[in-house]
Amino acid sequence: MKSPHVRSIHGIRILKNKHQTIKRLRKEEPAPTLYGDQVWHSSFLIMEYLTQHPLPLRQRIMDIGCGWGLLGIYCAKHFAGDIVSVDADSGVFPYVRSHEALNDVSVRTERATFNDLKHADFAAQDLIVGADICFWPSMVKELKSLISRAMLAGVKKIILADPGRTTFLQLAEHCKENYITRLEPWQSQEQTTSKGMLLIIDNPLAA
Ligand SMILES: C[S@@+](CC[C@H](N)C(=O)[O-])C[C@H]1O[C@@H](n2cnc3c(N)ncnc32)[C@H](O)[C@@H]1O
């Protein structure tokens, strides 16, 4: 039966706050502590980009700072991606599990901070995506270092999105100076309130 408390965006199903599953998780599980307590609009910007620029099938994809994990779930659903959804806060994973089941896909989860992720973690990936993960000045430093490790490990592409905060624009400036980088204003056609910036970094050294 169609639930009024489930919305569909970019072909994936998302639980609304009033859904009994979300209510139950909020009551029974420890609350996410680093803003991973909802799906953020920047996720829809990357979904829109990937709708317009579809990925090859079965790419190995890491969603960093995954929150509820919808971006990885989108990639699993539409491109049969092999997904690892990473977050510093394990409190987000029950929400990932619920959406995985709702969308009938499978993703792996891993608790790790940006700094925890090493060469070997990136060497196993084709693509890194991350939505709304550069909101504190400390994150600029962490993500600069993460991008450097990922590029050296041979990740082919990194796609990040943000509403357009100063911290994100600082990261973008650094990437423009050091990598093949595009920074573009972007908007979701389906979720028209979702507007912001996309940062796309290509790795010329990747096979
Ligand atoms: C604003 S939420 C965005 C969640 C999701 N990407 C989305 O668009 O809906 C930021 C996420 O980054 C995670 N996070 C914050 N700092 C992190 C760090 N240093 N390493 C890994 N994840 C982090 C948080 O736990 C949270 O899930």
PDB file of C-alpha atoms and ligand atoms in Angstrom:
ATOM      1  CA  MET A   1       0.000   0.000   0.000  1.00  0.00           C
ATOM      2  CA  LYS A   2       1.267   3.504  -0.813  1.00  0.00           C
ATOM      3  CA  SER A   3       2.187   5.369   2.378  1.00  0.00           C
ATOM      4  CA  PRO A   4       1.594   9.130   2.649  1.00  0.00           C
ATOM      5  CA  HIS A   5       4.750   9.252   4.751  1.00  0.00           C
ATOM      6  CA  VAL A   6       7.084   8.079   1.981  1.00  0.00           C
ATOM      7  CA  ARG A   7       8.239  10.435  -0.780  1.00  0.00           C
ATOM      8  CA  SER A   8       9.842   9.484  -4.083  1.00  0.00           C
ATOM      9  CA  ILE A   9      12.677  11.616  -5.452  1.00  0.00           C
ATOM     10  CA  HIS A  10      14.983  10.671  -8.320  1.00  0.00           C
ATOM     11  CA  GLY A  11      13.455   7.194  -8.303  1.00  0.00           C
ATOM     12  CA  ILE A  12      14.242   6.384  -4.700  1.00  0.00           C
ATOM     13  CA  ARG A  13      11.899   6.189  -1.745  1.00  0.00           C
ATOM     14  CA  ILE A  14      12.562   8.337   1.305  1.00  0.00           C
ATOM     15  CA  LEU A  15      10.854   8.068   4.675  1.00  0.00           C
ATOM     16  CA  LYS A  16       9.268  11.249   5.981  1.00  0.00           C
ATOM     17  CA  ASN A  17       9.622  12.249   9.627  1.00  0.00           C
ATOM     18  CA  LYS A  18       6.048  11.143  10.330  1.00  0.00           C
ATOM     19  CA  HIS A  19       6.684   7.578   9.112  1.00  0.00           C
ATOM     20  CA  GLN A  20       6.436   5.057  11.938  1.00  0.00           C
ATOM     21  CA  THR A  21       9.927   3.690  11.160  1.00  0.00           C
ATOM     22  CA  ILE A  22      11.523   7.116  11.639  1.00  0.00           C
ATOM     23  CA  LYS A  23       9.474   7.711  14.769  1.00  0.00           C
ATOM     24  CA  ARG A  24      10.590   4.337  16.148  1.00  0.00           C
ATOM     25  CA  LEU A  25      14.270   4.920  15.298  1.00  0.00           C
ATOM     26  CA  ARG A  26      14.184   8.354  16.919  1.00  0.00           C
ATOM     27  CA  LYS A  27      12.725   6.793  20.069  1.00  0.00           C
ATOM     28  CA  GLU A  28      14.874   3.671  20.293  1.00  0.00           C
ATOM     29  CA  GLU A  29      18.265   4.519  18.750  1.00  0.00           C
ATOM     30  CA  PRO A  30      20.910   7.036  19.836  1.00  0.00           C
ATOM     31  CA  ALA A  31      20.360  10.266  17.890  1.00  0.00           C
ATOM     32  CA  PRO A  32      22.897  11.126  15.156  1.00  0.00           C
ATOM     33  CA  THR A  33      25.176  13.832  16.532  1.00  0.00           C
ATOM     34  CA  LEU A  34      26.842  15.392  13.467  1.00  0.00           C
ATOM     35  CA  TYR A  35      23.757  16.479  11.463  1.00  0.00           C
ATOM     36  CA  GLY A  36      23.159  13.023   9.980  1.00  0.00           C
ATOM     37  CA  ASP A  37      19.572  13.224  11.156  1.00  0.00           C
ATOM     38  CA  GLN A  38      17.811  13.761   7.805  1.00  0.00           C
ATOM     39  CA  VAL A  39      18.508  13.676   4.068  1.00  0.00           C
ATOM     40  CA  TRP A  40      20.115  16.966   3.055  1.00  0.00           C
ATOM     41  CA  HIS A  41      19.323  18.790  -0.182  1.00  0.00           C
ATOM     42  CA  SER A  42      22.881  18.567  -1.505  1.00  0.00           C
ATOM     43  CA  SER A  43      22.278  14.829  -2.016  1.00  0.00           C
ATOM     44  CA  PHE A  44      19.582  15.691  -4.575  1.00  0.00           C
ATOM     45  CA  LEU A  45      22.057  17.875  -6.501  1.00  0.00           C
ATOM     46  CA  ILE A  46      24.393  14.924  -7.017  1.00  0.00           C
ATOM     47  CA  MET A  47      21.452  12.660  -7.922  1.00  0.00           C
ATOM     48  CA  GLU A  48      20.401  15.222 -10.537  1.00  0.00           C
ATOM     49  CA  TYR A  49      23.947  15.369 -11.927  1.00  0.00           C
ATOM     50  CA  LEU A  50      24.106  11.573 -12.145  1.00  0.00           C
ATOM     51  CA  THR A  51      20.685  11.454 -13.805  1.00  0.00           C
ATOM     52  CA  GLN A  52      22.033  13.798 -16.494  1.00  0.00           C
ATOM     53  CA  HIS A  53      25.454  12.057 -16.602  1.00  0.00           C
ATOM     54  CA  PRO A  54      24.738   8.379 -15.851  1.00  0.00           C
ATOM     55  CA  LEU A  55      27.533   6.221 -14.462  1.00  0.00           C
ATOM     56  CA  PRO A  56      28.765   3.020 -16.058  1.00  0.00           C
ATOM     57  CA  LEU A  57      27.180   0.007 -14.330  1.00  0.00           C
ATOM     58  CA  ARG A  58      28.750  -1.667 -11.300  1.00  0.00           C
ATOM     59  CA  GLN A  59      31.189   1.086 -10.366  1.00  0.00           C
ATOM     60  CA  ARG A  60      32.737   0.903  -6.902  1.00  0.00           C
ATOM     61  CA  ILE A  61      31.441   3.971  -5.075  1.00  0.00           C
ATOM     62  CA  MET A  62      32.154   5.409  -1.625  1.00  0.00           C
ATOM     63  CA  ASP A  63      29.634   7.870  -0.112  1.00  0.00           C
ATOM     64  CA  ILE A  64      31.535   9.834   2.540  1.00  0.00           C
ATOM     65  CA  GLY A  65      29.591  11.447   5.374  1.00  0.00           C
ATOM     66  CA  CYS A  66      26.647   9.398   4.132  1.00  0.00           C
ATOM     67  CA  GLY A  67      24.045  10.336   6.777  1.00  0.00           C
ATOM     68  CA  TRP A  68      20.879   8.427   5.870  1.00  0.00           C
ATOM     69  CA  GLY A  69      22.747   6.986   2.872  1.00  0.00           C
ATOM     70  CA  LEU A  70      20.309   7.989   0.139  1.00  0.00           C
ATOM     71  CA  LEU A  71      23.018   8.984  -2.312  1.00  0.00           C
ATOM     72  CA  GLY A  72      24.630   5.538  -2.179  1.00  0.00           C
ATOM     73  CA  ILE A  73      21.200   3.934  -2.349  1.00  0.00           C
ATOM     74  CA  TYR A  74      20.451   6.021  -5.482  1.00  0.00           C
ATOM     75  CA  CYS A  75      23.699   4.766  -7.084  1.00  0.00           C
ATOM     76  CA  ALA A  76      22.921   1.152  -6.128  1.00  0.00           C
ATOM     77  CA  LYS A  77      19.389   1.424  -7.516  1.00  0.00           C
ATOM     78  CA  HIS A  78      20.148   3.153 -10.824  1.00  0.00           C
ATOM     79  CA  PHE A  79      23.660   1.964 -11.686  1.00  0.00           C
ATOM     80  CA  ALA A  80      23.991  -1.321  -9.760  1.00  0.00           C
ATOM     81  CA  GLY A  81      26.856   0.339  -7.921  1.00  0.00           C
ATOM     82  CA  ASP A  82      28.944  -1.515  -5.374  1.00  0.00           C
ATOM     83  CA  ILE A  83      28.474   0.939  -2.519  1.00  0.00           C
ATOM     84  CA  VAL A  84      30.223   1.589   0.739  1.00  0.00           C
ATOM     85  CA  SER A  85      28.481   4.232   2.840  1.00  0.00           C
ATOM     86  CA  VAL A  86      30.901   5.786   5.322  1.00  0.00           C
ATOM     87  CA  ASP A  87      30.147   8.007   8.287  1.00  0.00           C
ATOM     88  CA  ALA A  88      31.918   9.091  11.464  1.00  0.00           C
ATOM     89  CA  ASP A  89      28.668   8.616  13.371  1.00  0.00           C
ATOM     90  CA  SER A  90      27.384   5.040  13.577  1.00  0.00           C
ATOM     91  CA  GLY A  91      24.057   6.512  14.768  1.00  0.00           C
ATOM     92  CA  VAL A  92      23.161   7.103  11.094  1.00  0.00           C
ATOM     93  CA  PHE A  93      23.377   3.439  10.093  1.00  0.00           C
ATOM     94  CA  PRO A  94      19.938   2.308  11.344  1.00  0.00           C
ATOM     95  CA  TYR A  95      18.504   4.963   8.968  1.00  0.00           C
ATOM     96  CA  VAL A  96      20.668   3.644   6.127  1.00  0.00           C
ATOM     97  CA  ARG A  97      19.409   0.091   6.835  1.00  0.00           C
ATOM     98  CA  SER A  98      15.753   1.186   6.780  1.00  0.00           C
ATOM     99  CA  HIS A  99      16.175   2.966   3.437  1.00  0.00           C
ATOM    100  CA  GLU A 100      18.156   0.087   1.987  1.00  0.00           C
ATOM    101  CA  ALA A 101      15.241  -2.247   2.745  1.00  0.00           C
ATOM    102  CA  LEU A 102      12.656   0.272   1.515  1.00  0.00           C
ATOM    103  CA  ASN A 103      14.473   0.611  -1.822  1.00  0.00           C
ATOM    104  CA  ASP A 104      15.340  -3.073  -2.171  1.00  0.00           C
ATOM    105  CA  VAL A 105      19.087  -2.552  -2.612  1.00  0.00           C
ATOM    106  CA  SER A 106      22.147  -3.463  -0.649  1.00  0.00           C
ATOM    107  CA  VAL A 107      24.959  -1.175   0.540  1.00  0.00           C
ATOM    108  CA  ARG A 108      27.812  -1.760   2.978  1.00  0.00           C
ATOM    109  CA  THR A 109      28.333   0.604   5.887  1.00  0.00           C
ATOM    110  CA  GLU A 110      31.556   1.572   7.611  1.00  0.00           C
ATOM    111  CA  ARG A 111      32.163   3.840  10.604  1.00  0.00           C
ATOM    112  CA  ALA A 112      35.146   6.042   9.781  1.00  0.00           C
ATOM    113  CA  THR A 113      36.076   9.700   9.899  1.00  0.00           C
ATOM    114  CA  PHE A 114      37.531  11.406   6.808  1.00  0.00           C
ATOM    115  CA  ASN A 115      40.957  11.155   8.439  1.00  0.00           C
ATOM    116  CA  ASP A 116      40.555   7.426   9.105  1.00  0.00           C
ATOM    117  CA  LEU A 117      40.248   6.576   5.406  1.00  0.00           C
ATOM    118  CA  LYS A 118      43.541   5.389   3.960  1.00  0.00           C
ATOM    119  CA  HIS A 119      45.127   4.659   0.580  1.00  0.00           C
ATOM    120  CA  ALA A 120      43.886   1.043   0.605  1.00  0.00           C
ATOM    121  CA  ASP A 121      40.275   2.169   1.202  1.00  0.00           C
ATOM    122  CA  PHE A 122      40.431   4.484  -1.805  1.00  0.00           C
ATOM    123  CA  ALA A 123      42.353   2.064  -4.034  1.00  0.00           C
ATOM    124  CA  ALA A 124      39.222  -0.098  -3.979  1.00  0.00           C
ATOM    125  CA  GLN A 125      36.986   2.725  -5.329  1.00  0.00           C
ATOM    126  CA  ASP A 126      36.193   4.225  -8.749  1.00  0.00           C
ATOM    127  CA  LEU A 127      34.149   7.166  -7.484  1.00  0.00           C
ATOM    128  CA  ILE A 128      33.722   9.127  -4.278  1.00  0.00           C
ATOM    129  CA  VAL A 129      30.589  11.146  -3.608  1.00  0.00           C
ATOM    130  CA  GLY A 130      29.815  13.384  -0.657  1.00  0.00           C
ATOM    131  CA  ALA A 131      26.900  15.732   0.006  1.00  0.00           C
ATOM    132  CA  ASP A 132      26.917  18.516   2.580  1.00  0.00           C
ATOM    133  CA  ILE A 133      30.088  17.436   4.337  1.00  0.00           C
ATOM    134  CA  CYS A 134      32.169  20.639   4.349  1.00  0.00           C
ATOM    135  CA  PHE A 135      30.428  22.900   6.855  1.00  0.00           C
ATOM    136  CA  TRP A 136      33.172  23.462   9.446  1.00  0.00           C
ATOM    137  CA  PRO A 137      36.647  24.957   8.817  1.00  0.00           C
ATOM    138  CA  SER A 138      38.227  21.749  10.176  1.00  0.00           C
ATOM    139  CA  MET A 139      36.472  19.828   7.391  1.00  0.00           C
ATOM    140  CA  VAL A 140      38.254  21.878   4.705  1.00  0.00           C
ATOM    141  CA  LYS A 141      41.594  20.591   5.982  1.00  0.00           C
ATOM    142  CA  GLU A 142      40.327  17.023   6.387  1.00  0.00           C
ATOM    143  CA  LEU A 143      38.806  16.950   2.904  1.00  0.00           C
ATOM    144  CA  LYS A 144      41.871  18.493   1.223  1.00  0.00           C
ATOM    145  CA  SER A 145      43.914  15.673   2.680  1.00  0.00           C
ATOM    146  CA  LEU A 146      41.290  13.025   1.831  1.00  0.00           C
ATOM    147  CA  ILE A 147      41.136  14.200  -1.803  1.00  0.00           C
ATOM    148  CA  SER A 148      44.911  14.039  -2.067  1.00  0.00           C
ATOM    149  CA  ARG A 149      44.986  10.447  -0.746  1.00  0.00           C
ATOM    150  CA  ALA A 150      42.106   9.420  -3.001  1.00  0.00           C
ATOM    151  CA  MET A 151      43.755  10.899  -6.115  1.00  0.00           C
ATOM    152  CA  LEU A 152      47.041   9.134  -5.352  1.00  0.00           C
ATOM    153  CA  ALA A 153      45.158   5.870  -4.825  1.00  0.00           C
ATOM    154  CA  GLY A 154      43.643   6.143  -8.324  1.00  0.00           C
ATOM    155  CA  VAL A 155      40.028   7.126  -7.634  1.00  0.00           C
ATOM    156  CA  LYS A 156      38.732   8.284 -11.035  1.00  0.00           C
ATOM    157  CA  LYS A 157      36.356  11.011  -9.921  1.00  0.00           C
ATOM    158  CA  ILE A 158      35.145  12.815  -6.827  1.00  0.00           C
ATOM    159  CA  ILE A 159      31.779  14.601  -6.778  1.00  0.00           C
ATOM    160  CA  LEU A 160      30.876  16.804  -3.813  1.00  0.00           C
ATOM    161  CA  ALA A 161      27.899  19.094  -3.300  1.00  0.00           C
ATOM    162  CA  ASP A 162      27.043  21.872  -0.898  1.00  0.00           C
ATOM    163  CA  PRO A 163      24.596  24.769  -0.578  1.00  0.00           C
ATOM    164  CA  GLY A 164      27.608  27.038  -1.270  1.00  0.00           C
ATOM    165  CA  ARG A 165      29.148  27.739   2.111  1.00  0.00           C
ATOM    166  CA  THR A 166      32.432  29.653   2.431  1.00  0.00           C
ATOM    167  CA  THR A 167      34.144  26.509   3.712  1.00  0.00           C
ATOM    168  CA  PHE A 168      33.099  24.560   0.605  1.00  0.00           C
ATOM    169  CA  LEU A 169      34.229  27.376  -1.696  1.00  0.00           C
ATOM    170  CA  GLN A 170      37.627  27.360   0.055  1.00  0.00           C
ATOM    171  CA  LEU A 171      37.905  23.646  -0.623  1.00  0.00           C
ATOM    172  CA  ALA A 172      36.893  24.262  -4.243  1.00  0.00           C
ATOM    173  CA  GLU A 173      39.596  26.938  -4.655  1.00  0.00           C
ATOM    174  CA  HIS A 174      42.219  24.504  -3.389  1.00  0.00           C
ATOM    175  CA  CYS A 175      40.986  21.813  -5.799  1.00  0.00           C
ATOM    176  CA  LYS A 176      41.009  24.229  -8.765  1.00  0.00           C
ATOM    177  CA  GLU A 177      44.655  25.015  -8.004  1.00  0.00           C
ATOM    178  CA  ASN A 178      45.693  21.370  -7.731  1.00  0.00           C
ATOM    179  CA  TYR A 179      43.419  19.139  -9.835  1.00  0.00           C
ATOM    180  CA  ILE A 180      41.220  19.063 -12.921  1.00  0.00           C
ATOM    181  CA  THR A 181      38.231  20.652 -11.243  1.00  0.00           C
ATOM    182  CA  ARG A 182      34.858  22.067 -12.137  1.00  0.00           C
ATOM    183  CA  LEU A 183      32.750  24.122  -9.747  1.00  0.00           C
ATOM    184  CA  GLU A 184      29.215  24.626 -11.029  1.00  0.00           C
ATOM    185  CA  PRO A 185      25.978  26.068  -9.687  1.00  0.00           C
ATOM    186  CA  TRP A 186      23.435  23.254  -9.757  1.00  0.00           C
ATOM    187  CA  GLN A 187      19.750  22.619  -9.139  1.00  0.00           C
ATOM    188  CA  SER A 188      17.596  19.529  -8.841  1.00  0.00           C
ATOM    189  CA  GLN A 189      14.841  19.455 -11.484  1.00  0.00           C
ATOM    190  CA  GLU A 190      12.703  17.253  -9.242  1.00  0.00           C
ATOM    191  CA  GLN A 191      13.286  18.991  -5.944  1.00  0.00           C
ATOM    192  CA  THR A 192      13.436  22.578  -7.140  1.00  0.00           C
ATOM    193  CA  THR A 193      14.188  23.952  -3.672  1.00  0.00           C
ATOM    194  CA  SER A 194      17.487  22.050  -3.850  1.00  0.00           C
ATOM    195  CA  LYS A 195      20.058  24.519  -5.159  1.00  0.00           C
ATOM    196  CA  GLY A 196      23.772  24.811  -4.558  1.00  0.00           C
ATOM    197  CA  MET A 197      27.195  24.052  -5.951  1.00  0.00           C
ATOM    198  CA  LEU A 198      28.754  20.924  -7.391  1.00  0.00           C
ATOM    199  CA  LEU A 199      32.486  20.276  -7.192  1.00  0.00           C
ATOM    200  CA  ILE A 200      33.700  17.679  -9.673  1.00  0.00           C
ATOM    201  CA  ILE A 201      37.316  16.541  -9.588  1.00  0.00           C
ATOM    202  CA  ASP A 202      38.701  14.274 -12.305  1.00  0.00           C
ATOM    203  CA  ASN A 203      41.854  12.235 -11.908  1.00  0.00           C
ATOM    204  CA  PRO A 204      44.030  12.204 -15.040  1.00  0.00           C
ATOM    205  CA  LEU A 205      46.251   9.529 -13.437  1.00  0.00           C
ATOM    206  CA  ALA A 206      43.405   7.028 -13.012  1.00  0.00           C
ATOM    207  CA  ALA A 207      43.283   4.108 -15.416  1.00  0.00           C
TER     208      ALA A 207
HETATM  209  C1  LIG B   1      24.903  17.425   6.916  1.00  0.00           C
HETATM  210  S1  LIG B   1      25.075  15.697   7.074  1.00  0.00           S
HETATM  211  C2  LIG B   1      24.954  15.153   5.368  1.00  0.00           C
HETATM  212  C3  LIG B   1      24.489  13.718   5.264  1.00  0.00           C
HETATM  213  C4  LIG B   1      24.264  13.192   3.854  1.00  0.00           C
HETATM  214  N1  LIG B   1      25.471  13.241   3.064  1.00  0.00           N
HETATM  215  C5  LIG B   1      23.150  13.935   3.166  1.00  0.00           C
HETATM  216  O1  LIG B   1      23.422  14.705   2.214  1.00  0.00           O
HETATM  217  O2  LIG B   1      21.993  13.764   3.535  1.00  0.00           O
HETATM  218  C6  LIG B   1      26.842  15.482   7.399  1.00  0.00           C
HETATM  219  C7  LIG B   1      27.239  14.029   7.609  1.00  0.00           C
HETATM  220  O3  LIG B   1      28.672  13.960   7.672  1.00  0.00           O
HETATM  221  C8  LIG B   1      29.036  13.143   8.782  1.00  0.00           C
HETATM  222  N2  LIG B   1      30.348  13.614   9.254  1.00  0.00           N
HETATM  223  C9  LIG B   1      30.617  14.760   9.916  1.00  0.00           C
HETATM  224  N3  LIG B   1      31.931  14.881  10.150  1.00  0.00           N
HETATM  225  C10 LIG B   1      32.515  13.776   9.600  1.00  0.00           C
HETATM  226  C11 LIG B   1      33.868  13.318   9.511  1.00  0.00           C
HETATM  227  N4  LIG B   1      34.882  14.038  10.019  1.00  0.00           N
HETATM  228  N5  LIG B   1      34.117  12.143   8.903  1.00  0.00           N
HETATM  229  C12 LIG B   1      33.076  11.416   8.373  1.00  0.00           C
HETATM  230  N6  LIG B   1      31.790  11.802   8.443  1.00  0.00           N
HETATM  231  C13 LIG B   1      31.509  12.968   9.042  1.00  0.00           C
HETATM  232  C14 LIG B   1      27.915  13.335   9.798  1.00  0.00           C
HETATM  233  O4  LIG B   1      27.829  12.290  10.737  1.00  0.00           O
HETATM  234  C15 LIG B   1      26.693  13.434   8.903  1.00  0.00           C
HETATM  235  O5  LIG B   1      26.101  12.199   8.661  1.00  0.00           O
END
